[in-house]
Tab-separated table of C-alpha atoms in Angstrom:
chain	number	residue	atom	x	y	z
A	1	UNK	CA	-106.046	-57.339	5.299
A	2	UNK	CA	-103.664	-60.210	6.064
A	3	UNK	CA	-103.966	-62.177	9.283
A	4	UNK	CA	-101.333	-62.589	11.979
A	5	UNK	CA	-101.344	-63.433	15.663
A	6	UNK	CA	-98.963	-60.538	16.317
A	7	UNK	CA	-101.395	-57.789	17.241
A	8	UNK	CA	-99.673	-55.352	19.611
A	9	UNK	CA	-96.093	-54.231	19.120
A	10	UNK	CA	-93.792	-52.010	21.154
A	11	UNK	CA	-91.306	-49.650	19.480
A	12	UNK	CA	-88.220	-48.041	20.977
A	13	UNK	CA	-85.171	-46.119	19.786
A	14	UNK	CA	-81.903	-46.425	21.662
A	15	UNK	CA	-78.367	-45.042	21.474
A	16	UNK	CA	-77.453	-41.921	19.531
A	17	UNK	CA	-80.103	-40.222	17.424
A	18	UNK	CA	-79.737	-40.409	13.644
A	19	UNK	CA	-81.626	-39.123	10.589
A	20	UNK	CA	-84.277	-41.583	9.439
A	21	UNK	CA	-85.486	-42.898	12.785
A	22	UNK	CA	-88.850	-41.182	12.541
A	23	UNK	CA	-89.257	-42.229	8.901
A	24	UNK	CA	-88.743	-45.881	9.903
A	25	UNK	CA	-91.184	-45.555	12.819
A	26	UNK	CA	-93.754	-44.012	10.491
A	27	UNK	CA	-93.444	-46.744	7.857
A	28	UNK	CA	-93.632	-49.523	10.440
A	29	UNK	CA	-96.771	-48.129	12.055
A	30	UNK	CA	-98.589	-47.361	8.810
A	31	UNK	CA	-97.695	-50.647	7.084
A	32	UNK	CA	-98.358	-52.717	10.189
A	33	UNK	CA	-101.793	-51.175	10.623
A	34	UNK	CA	-102.800	-51.201	6.946
A	35	UNK	CA	-101.590	-54.707	6.098
A	36	UNK	CA	-102.115	-56.548	9.375
A	37	UNK	CA	-104.281	-54.447	11.683
A	38	UNK	CA	-101.450	-54.141	14.203
A	39	UNK	CA	-101.454	-51.685	17.082
A	40	UNK	CA	-98.264	-49.979	18.206
A	41	UNK	CA	-97.096	-48.844	21.605
A	42	UNK	CA	-94.384	-46.185	21.752
A	43	UNK	CA	-91.736	-46.641	24.433
A	44	UNK	CA	-90.071	-43.430	25.581
A	45	UNK	CA	-86.325	-43.044	26.094
A	46	UNK	CA	-85.065	-46.382	24.848
A	47	UNK	CA	-84.461	-49.313	27.167
A	48	UNK	CA	-84.870	-46.997	30.156
A	49	UNK	CA	-88.528	-46.572	29.231
A	50	UNK	CA	-88.906	-50.281	28.527
A	51	UNK	CA	-87.725	-51.063	32.047
A	52	UNK	CA	-89.836	-48.345	33.688
A	53	UNK	CA	-92.977	-48.921	31.609
A	54	UNK	CA	-92.933	-45.402	30.130
A	55	UNK	CA	-95.290	-46.001	27.197
A	56	UNK	CA	-98.026	-44.415	25.073
A	57	UNK	CA	-100.289	-45.387	22.175
A	58	UNK	CA	-98.777	-44.489	18.796
A	59	UNK	CA	-102.189	-43.779	17.292
A	60	UNK	CA	-102.274	-40.650	19.463
A	61	UNK	CA	-99.801	-38.879	17.163
A	62	UNK	CA	-99.877	-37.756	13.523
A	63	UNK	CA	-97.554	-40.101	11.654
A	64	UNK	CA	-97.538	-38.431	8.236
A	65	UNK	CA	-95.023	-35.603	8.903
A	66	UNK	CA	-92.516	-37.987	10.463
A	67	UNK	CA	-90.846	-39.027	7.199
A	68	UNK	CA	-88.782	-35.822	7.081
A	69	UNK	CA	-88.446	-35.126	10.803
A	70	UNK	CA	-84.994	-35.502	12.336
A	71	UNK	CA	-84.163	-37.038	15.708
A	72	UNK	CA	-86.600	-39.457	17.323
A	73	UNK	CA	-90.078	-38.695	18.608
A	74	UNK	CA	-89.680	-41.553	21.088
A	75	UNK	CA	-86.631	-40.111	22.793
A	76	UNK	CA	-83.548	-42.187	23.464
A	77	UNK	CA	-81.008	-43.212	26.081
A	78	UNK	CA	-77.918	-45.380	26.339
A	79	UNK	CA	-79.237	-47.618	29.126
A	80	UNK	CA	-78.160	-51.256	28.749
A	81	UNK	CA	-80.399	-53.491	30.906
A	82	UNK	CA	-78.023	-56.464	30.841
A	83	UNK	CA	-74.874	-54.526	31.770
A	84	UNK	CA	-74.249	-54.617	35.522
A	85	UNK	CA	-77.971	-54.959	36.356
A	86	UNK	CA	-79.106	-53.777	39.773
A	87	UNK	CA	-82.599	-53.883	41.361
A	88	UNK	CA	-84.778	-50.786	41.078
A	89	UNK	CA	-84.652	-49.003	44.475
A	90	UNK	CA	-88.435	-48.473	44.454
A	91	UNK	CA	-89.766	-51.748	43.067
A	92	UNK	CA	-86.874	-54.083	43.811
A	93	UNK	CA	-87.165	-55.464	40.271
A	94	UNK	CA	-84.170	-56.250	38.104
A	95	UNK	CA	-84.205	-54.559	34.655
A	96	UNK	CA	-85.278	-57.741	32.847
A	97	UNK	CA	-88.178	-58.162	35.315
A	98	UNK	CA	-89.244	-54.571	34.662
A	99	UNK	CA	-89.229	-55.344	30.947
A	100	UNK	CA	-91.472	-58.374	31.517
A	101	UNK	CA	-93.880	-56.167	33.455
A	102	UNK	CA	-93.957	-53.674	30.560
A	103	UNK	CA	-94.670	-56.483	28.092
A	104	UNK	CA	-97.439	-57.841	30.319
A	105	UNK	CA	-99.030	-54.487	31.131
A	106	UNK	CA	-99.168	-53.409	27.469
A	107	UNK	CA	-100.001	-56.921	26.193
A	108	UNK	CA	-97.075	-56.760	23.782
A	109	UNK	CA	-96.680	-59.595	21.323
A	110	UNK	CA	-93.336	-58.279	20.114
A	111	UNK	CA	-90.837	-55.439	20.331
A	112	UNK	CA	-89.020	-53.523	17.577
A	113	UNK	CA	-85.689	-51.954	18.567
A	114	UNK	CA	-84.235	-49.271	16.321
A	115	UNK	CA	-80.565	-48.593	16.908
A	116	UNK	CA	-76.914	-49.340	16.339
A	117	UNK	CA	-74.511	-51.954	17.668
A	118	UNK	CA	-75.342	-51.532	21.351
A	119	UNK	CA	-79.081	-51.450	20.748
A	120	UNK	CA	-79.085	-54.585	18.634
A	121	UNK	CA	-76.738	-56.371	21.020
A	122	UNK	CA	-79.298	-55.763	23.773
A	123	UNK	CA	-82.070	-56.841	21.405
A	124	UNK	CA	-80.215	-60.115	20.869
A	125	UNK	CA	-79.941	-60.634	24.629
A	126	UNK	CA	-83.665	-59.928	25.012
A	127	UNK	CA	-84.420	-62.524	22.364
A	128	UNK	CA	-82.226	-65.031	24.201
A	129	UNK	CA	-84.212	-64.202	27.358
A	130	UNK	CA	-87.440	-65.231	25.646
A	131	UNK	CA	-88.778	-61.944	24.266
A	132	UNK	CA	-90.078	-61.596	20.707
A	133	UNK	CA	-87.718	-58.986	19.275
A	134	UNK	CA	-86.775	-57.547	15.876
A	135	UNK	CA	-83.924	-55.097	15.274
A	136	UNK	CA	-83.625	-52.232	12.775
A	137	UNK	CA	-80.190	-50.900	11.666
A	138	UNK	CA	-79.721	-47.225	12.541
A	139	UNK	CA	-76.360	-45.471	12.751
A	140	UNK	CA	-74.405	-42.777	10.934
A	141	UNK	CA	-71.323	-45.002	11.330
A	142	UNK	CA	-72.587	-47.742	8.968
A	143	UNK	CA	-70.804	-50.262	11.188
A	144	UNK	CA	-73.493	-52.877	11.861
A	145	UNK	CA	-72.489	-56.395	10.839
A	146	UNK	CA	-74.890	-58.222	8.537
A	147	UNK	CA	-76.256	-55.271	6.572
A	148	UNK	CA	-74.761	-53.337	3.669
A	149	UNK	CA	-76.350	-50.086	4.788
A	150	UNK	CA	-77.757	-48.351	7.841
A	151	UNK	CA	-80.134	-45.430	7.697
A	152	UNK	CA	-78.573	-42.181	8.871
A	153	UNK	CA	-75.268	-42.891	7.123
A	154	UNK	CA	-75.975	-41.114	3.847
A	155	UNK	CA	-77.330	-37.982	5.495
A	156	UNK	CA	-74.214	-37.819	7.662
A	157	UNK	CA	-72.061	-38.170	4.530
A	158	UNK	CA	-73.849	-35.174	3.006
A	159	UNK	CA	-73.358	-33.044	6.119
A	160	UNK	CA	-69.705	-34.026	6.591
A	161	UNK	CA	-68.964	-33.444	2.903
A	162	UNK	CA	-70.532	-29.996	3.034
A	163	UNK	CA	-68.376	-29.277	6.077
A	164	UNK	CA	-65.214	-30.327	4.263
A	165	UNK	CA	-66.102	-28.220	1.241
A	166	UNK	CA	-66.789	-25.170	3.417
A	167	UNK	CA	-63.523	-25.592	5.317
A	168	UNK	CA	-61.595	-25.897	2.056
A	169	UNK	CA	-62.448	-22.301	1.118
A	170	UNK	CA	-60.981	-21.080	4.407
A	171	UNK	CA	-57.894	-23.258	3.970
A	172	UNK	CA	-57.416	-21.869	0.474
A	173	UNK	CA	-57.923	-18.261	1.560
A	174	UNK	CA	-55.314	-18.505	4.316
A	175	UNK	CA	-52.921	-21.010	2.688
A	176	UNK	CA	-53.402	-23.347	5.631
A	177	UNK	CA	-53.844	-26.990	6.367
A	178	UNK	CA	-57.203	-27.695	8.000
A	179	UNK	CA	-57.878	-30.860	10.002
A	180	UNK	CA	-61.599	-31.623	10.002
A	181	UNK	CA	-62.752	-34.103	12.639
A	182	UNK	CA	-65.487	-36.463	11.489
A	183	UNK	CA	-67.495	-38.826	13.679
A	184	UNK	CA	-66.419	-42.442	13.901
A	185	UNK	CA	-64.896	-43.787	17.131
A	186	UNK	CA	-64.277	-47.368	16.074
A	187	UNK	CA	-64.673	-47.374	12.287
A	188	UNK	CA	-64.082	-44.898	9.498
A	189	UNK	CA	-66.847	-45.468	6.949
A	190	UNK	CA	-68.142	-41.928	7.383
A	191	UNK	CA	-64.678	-40.387	7.223
A	192	UNK	CA	-63.799	-42.450	4.150
A	193	UNK	CA	-66.904	-41.603	2.126
A	194	UNK	CA	-67.084	-37.946	3.145
A	195	UNK	CA	-63.350	-37.565	2.673
A	196	UNK	CA	-63.539	-38.809	-0.899
A	197	UNK	CA	-66.663	-36.788	-1.691
A	198	UNK	CA	-65.061	-33.681	-0.173
A	199	UNK	CA	-61.783	-34.393	-2.039
A	200	UNK	CA	-59.641	-34.345	1.086
A	201	UNK	CA	-55.885	-34.586	0.630
A	202	UNK	CA	-55.478	-36.916	3.597
A	203	UNK	CA	-57.992	-39.247	5.272
A	204	UNK	CA	-57.216	-40.722	8.680
A	205	UNK	CA	-59.224	-43.749	9.804
A	206	UNK	CA	-59.342	-45.948	12.944
A	207	UNK	CA	-58.563	-48.983	10.783
A	208	UNK	CA	-55.267	-47.573	9.455
A	209	UNK	CA	-52.736	-46.364	12.073
A	210	UNK	CA	-51.080	-43.197	10.784
A	211	UNK	CA	-47.415	-42.282	10.595
A	212	UNK	CA	-47.049	-38.517	10.971
A	213	UNK	CA	-43.677	-38.627	9.194
A	214	UNK	CA	-45.275	-40.072	6.063
A	215	UNK	CA	-48.098	-37.530	6.185
A	216	UNK	CA	-45.603	-34.685	6.570
A	217	UNK	CA	-43.542	-35.935	3.622
A	218	UNK	CA	-46.680	-36.171	1.473
A	219	UNK	CA	-47.840	-32.643	2.330
A	220	UNK	CA	-44.390	-31.102	1.844
A	221	UNK	CA	-44.106	-32.717	-1.592
A	222	UNK	CA	-47.499	-31.301	-2.604
A	223	UNK	CA	-46.462	-27.893	-1.313
A	224	UNK	CA	-43.213	-28.074	-3.279
A	225	UNK	CA	-45.324	-28.735	-6.373
A	226	UNK	CA	-47.325	-25.556	-5.829
A	227	UNK	CA	-50.271	-26.564	-3.611
A	228	UNK	CA	-50.781	-23.970	-0.870
A	229	UNK	CA	-53.715	-25.355	1.126
A	230	UNK	CA	-54.710	-28.777	2.396
A	231	UNK	CA	-57.707	-30.520	3.954
A	232	UNK	CA	-57.291	-33.518	6.238
A	233	UNK	CA	-60.412	-35.587	7.040
A	234	UNK	CA	-59.749	-37.115	10.454
A	235	UNK	CA	-62.030	-39.709	12.044
A	236	UNK	CA	-62.459	-39.075	15.768
A	237	UNK	CA	-61.125	-42.576	16.375
A	238	UNK	CA	-57.990	-42.192	14.257
A	239	UNK	CA	-54.895	-43.701	15.878
A	240	UNK	CA	-51.162	-43.393	15.364
A	241	UNK	CA	-48.605	-46.192	15.168
A	242	UNK	CA	-47.800	-46.081	18.885
A	243	UNK	CA	-51.472	-46.262	19.899
A	244	UNK	CA	-52.003	-49.267	17.634
A	245	UNK	CA	-49.667	-51.259	19.895
A	246	UNK	CA	-51.549	-50.459	23.122
A	247	UNK	CA	-53.967	-52.800	24.833
A	248	UNK	CA	-57.614	-51.787	24.939
A	249	UNK	CA	-57.243	-50.678	28.560
A	250	UNK	CA	-54.054	-48.725	27.864
A	251	UNK	CA	-55.591	-47.034	24.834
A	252	UNK	CA	-58.713	-46.008	26.745
A	253	UNK	CA	-56.561	-44.513	29.499
A	254	UNK	CA	-54.380	-42.645	27.012
A	255	UNK	CA	-57.394	-41.134	25.255
A	256	UNK	CA	-58.953	-40.114	28.567
A	257	UNK	CA	-55.805	-38.182	29.394
A	258	UNK	CA	-55.743	-36.268	26.098
A	259	UNK	CA	-56.601	-32.582	26.689
A	260	UNK	CA	-58.462	-32.349	23.365
A	261	UNK	CA	-59.758	-34.687	20.681
A	262	UNK	CA	-57.440	-36.398	18.220
A	263	UNK	CA	-57.870	-33.829	15.418
A	264	UNK	CA	-56.179	-31.170	17.559
A	265	UNK	CA	-53.230	-33.489	18.131
A	266	UNK	CA	-52.975	-34.251	14.431
A	267	UNK	CA	-53.046	-30.536	13.592
A	268	UNK	CA	-50.226	-29.826	16.033
A	269	UNK	CA	-48.183	-32.734	14.685
A	270	UNK	CA	-48.631	-31.569	11.092
A	271	UNK	CA	-47.659	-27.981	11.873
A	272	UNK	CA	-44.562	-29.068	13.785
A	273	UNK	CA	-43.492	-31.551	11.107
A	274	UNK	CA	-44.140	-29.371	8.055
A	275	UNK	CA	-44.112	-25.740	9.166
A	276	UNK	CA	-47.505	-25.326	7.478
A	277	UNK	CA	-49.962	-23.263	9.539
A	278	UNK	CA	-52.643	-25.737	10.614
A	279	UNK	CA	-56.061	-25.348	12.222
A	280	UNK	CA	-58.786	-27.719	13.447
A	281	UNK	CA	-62.542	-27.856	12.930
A	282	UNK	CA	-64.785	-30.391	14.696
A	283	UNK	CA	-68.094	-31.018	12.907
A	284	UNK	CA	-69.524	-32.875	15.900
A	285	UNK	CA	-73.237	-33.457	16.363
A	286	UNK	CA	-74.127	-31.580	13.190
A	287	UNK	CA	-73.459	-34.866	11.410
A	288	UNK	CA	-76.308	-36.757	13.036
A	289	UNK	CA	-78.755	-33.930	13.637
A	290	UNK	CA	-81.356	-32.350	11.389
A	291	UNK	CA	-83.693	-33.795	8.792
A	292	UNK	CA	-82.805	-36.935	6.835
A	293	UNK	CA	-81.868	-36.550	3.187
A	294	UNK	CA	-84.159	-38.275	0.648
A	295	UNK	CA	-81.899	-41.357	0.404
A	296	UNK	CA	-82.264	-42.034	4.130
A	297	UNK	CA	-85.986	-41.250	4.064
A	298	UNK	CA	-86.408	-43.941	1.403
A	299	UNK	CA	-84.073	-46.466	3.039
A	300	UNK	CA	-85.652	-46.044	6.477
A	301	UNK	CA	-89.132	-46.320	4.948
A	302	UNK	CA	-88.172	-49.507	3.119
A	303	UNK	CA	-86.760	-51.052	6.280
A	304	UNK	CA	-89.697	-49.926	8.444
A	305	UNK	CA	-92.159	-51.384	5.966
A	306	UNK	CA	-90.268	-54.692	5.871
A	307	UNK	CA	-90.254	-54.802	9.687
A	308	UNK	CA	-94.056	-55.130	9.633
A	309	UNK	CA	-93.702	-58.249	7.475
A	310	UNK	CA	-91.020	-59.667	9.789
A	311	UNK	CA	-93.409	-59.208	12.710
A	312	UNK	CA	-96.350	-60.777	10.940
A	313	UNK	CA	-94.260	-63.789	9.937
A	314	UNK	CA	-92.812	-64.044	13.467
A	315	UNK	CA	-89.273	-63.663	12.188
A	316	UNK	CA	-88.095	-62.789	15.680
A	317	UNK	CA	-84.451	-62.636	16.647
A	318	UNK	CA	-83.505	-61.013	13.345
A	319	UNK	CA	-82.184	-57.689	12.087
A	320	UNK	CA	-84.055	-56.209	9.118
A	321	UNK	CA	-81.014	-55.865	6.870
A	322	UNK	CA	-80.127	-54.694	3.372
A	323	UNK	CA	-77.979	-57.037	1.301
A	324	UNK	CA	-77.310	-56.450	-2.367
A	325	UNK	CA	-80.014	-53.796	-2.423
A	326	UNK	CA	-82.689	-56.171	-1.127
A	327	UNK	CA	-84.285	-56.794	2.262
A	328	UNK	CA	-82.725	-59.701	4.124
A	329	UNK	CA	-82.828	-61.227	7.602
A	330	UNK	CA	-79.642	-61.339	9.664
A	331	UNK	CA	-79.780	-63.178	13.016
A	332	UNK	CA	-79.219	-60.754	15.884
A	333	UNK	CA	-76.762	-63.254	17.317
A	334	UNK	CA	-74.501	-62.523	14.331
A	335	UNK	CA	-74.776	-58.775	14.943
A	336	UNK	CA	-74.331	-58.703	18.719
A	337	UNK	CA	-71.049	-57.413	20.079
A	338	UNK	CA	-69.487	-56.935	16.651
A	339	UNK	CA	-68.387	-53.957	14.569
A	340	UNK	CA	-68.123	-53.836	10.772
A	341	UNK	CA	-64.703	-52.383	10.045
A	342	UNK	CA	-63.442	-51.210	6.671
A	343	UNK	CA	-61.600	-54.134	5.061
A	344	UNK	CA	-58.256	-53.255	3.496
A	345	UNK	CA	-59.484	-54.488	0.104
A	346	UNK	CA	-62.620	-52.306	0.188
A	347	UNK	CA	-63.409	-50.800	-3.204
A	348	UNK	CA	-63.906	-47.288	-1.841
A	349	UNK	CA	-60.595	-47.420	-0.015
A	350	UNK	CA	-58.913	-48.534	-3.241
A	351	UNK	CA	-60.640	-45.685	-5.068
A	352	UNK	CA	-59.267	-43.169	-2.598
A	353	UNK	CA	-55.747	-44.482	-3.008
A	354	UNK	CA	-56.057	-44.419	-6.794
A	355	UNK	CA	-57.121	-40.773	-6.582
A	356	UNK	CA	-53.928	-39.957	-4.743
A	357	UNK	CA	-55.444	-39.509	-1.291
A	358	UNK	CA	-53.019	-40.296	1.520
A	359	UNK	CA	-54.249	-42.525	4.357
A	360	UNK	CA	-51.397	-41.950	6.765
A	361	UNK	CA	-49.634	-45.211	5.999
């Protein structure tokens, strides 16, 4: 067994759940114990539990079945301790003081935070505040800067692709256009990959403002050439040309006033512009629920295992990333507050265009 001064480690999951969280937790705990004799403290409900001291010993649960279990056994929340912090009404402590108490009470040498952009932004702020922190990249959106992949992404691709394929049979049976809404508020990695795998006719992404006139022309030309049904993969954050010109505040207000999500608007626009009967299907939380697929089980296990080494080597303030298929360290400061958008020269985007998929532009 290797030696390290990092003996007791806290673990939390924050933000939206995603397939692979439990697999990463499992690998971290098993590798940390076997290689370094580490002990792990589970923190319930994300940063909320870290502030409140809601903890338990991880050795009280059976880790083995976790590799294929969906969700997170630790629970999660979207609490952000550094955003508009206010004292606890009972203790009078600010969130960061509550976190210090949790560290002290549990004798934590370090903390591992599993999550997406928001989670790792908070992890970076904790590191700046003097806490020993390591981040792990979890999100179905694959939008974390500094890592090629995030666990949860590939399982979501599988689910979204299956949804597109199922909807296609209905579209074909009724000679309709079907707009399928896929998760992705700020970026369209999931919509892009699932759209190509599910051979969608049109893919709408947050990165590419769409022109409904161009989409209508494209669909009418395909119909004139004998195609009777169509599938449109629409990211939930897709925007049109007018919305692309709005300020962040104006855009947020406009979206809040929409009676339904963007896919319903797109469906109405397509039907009005083409005369093709059009329906909408929202895949929703199906995309991030359920058991992880083998790819995400393996990726999460690889990252969880590497996290134990990061801890032992005191590589605090870093994200356990994947670059070029290998484990790499990305400073949390480079991750914080950023989103990895699809670049316009992305190979997969080029592939979609070469296949004749229309992207609304």
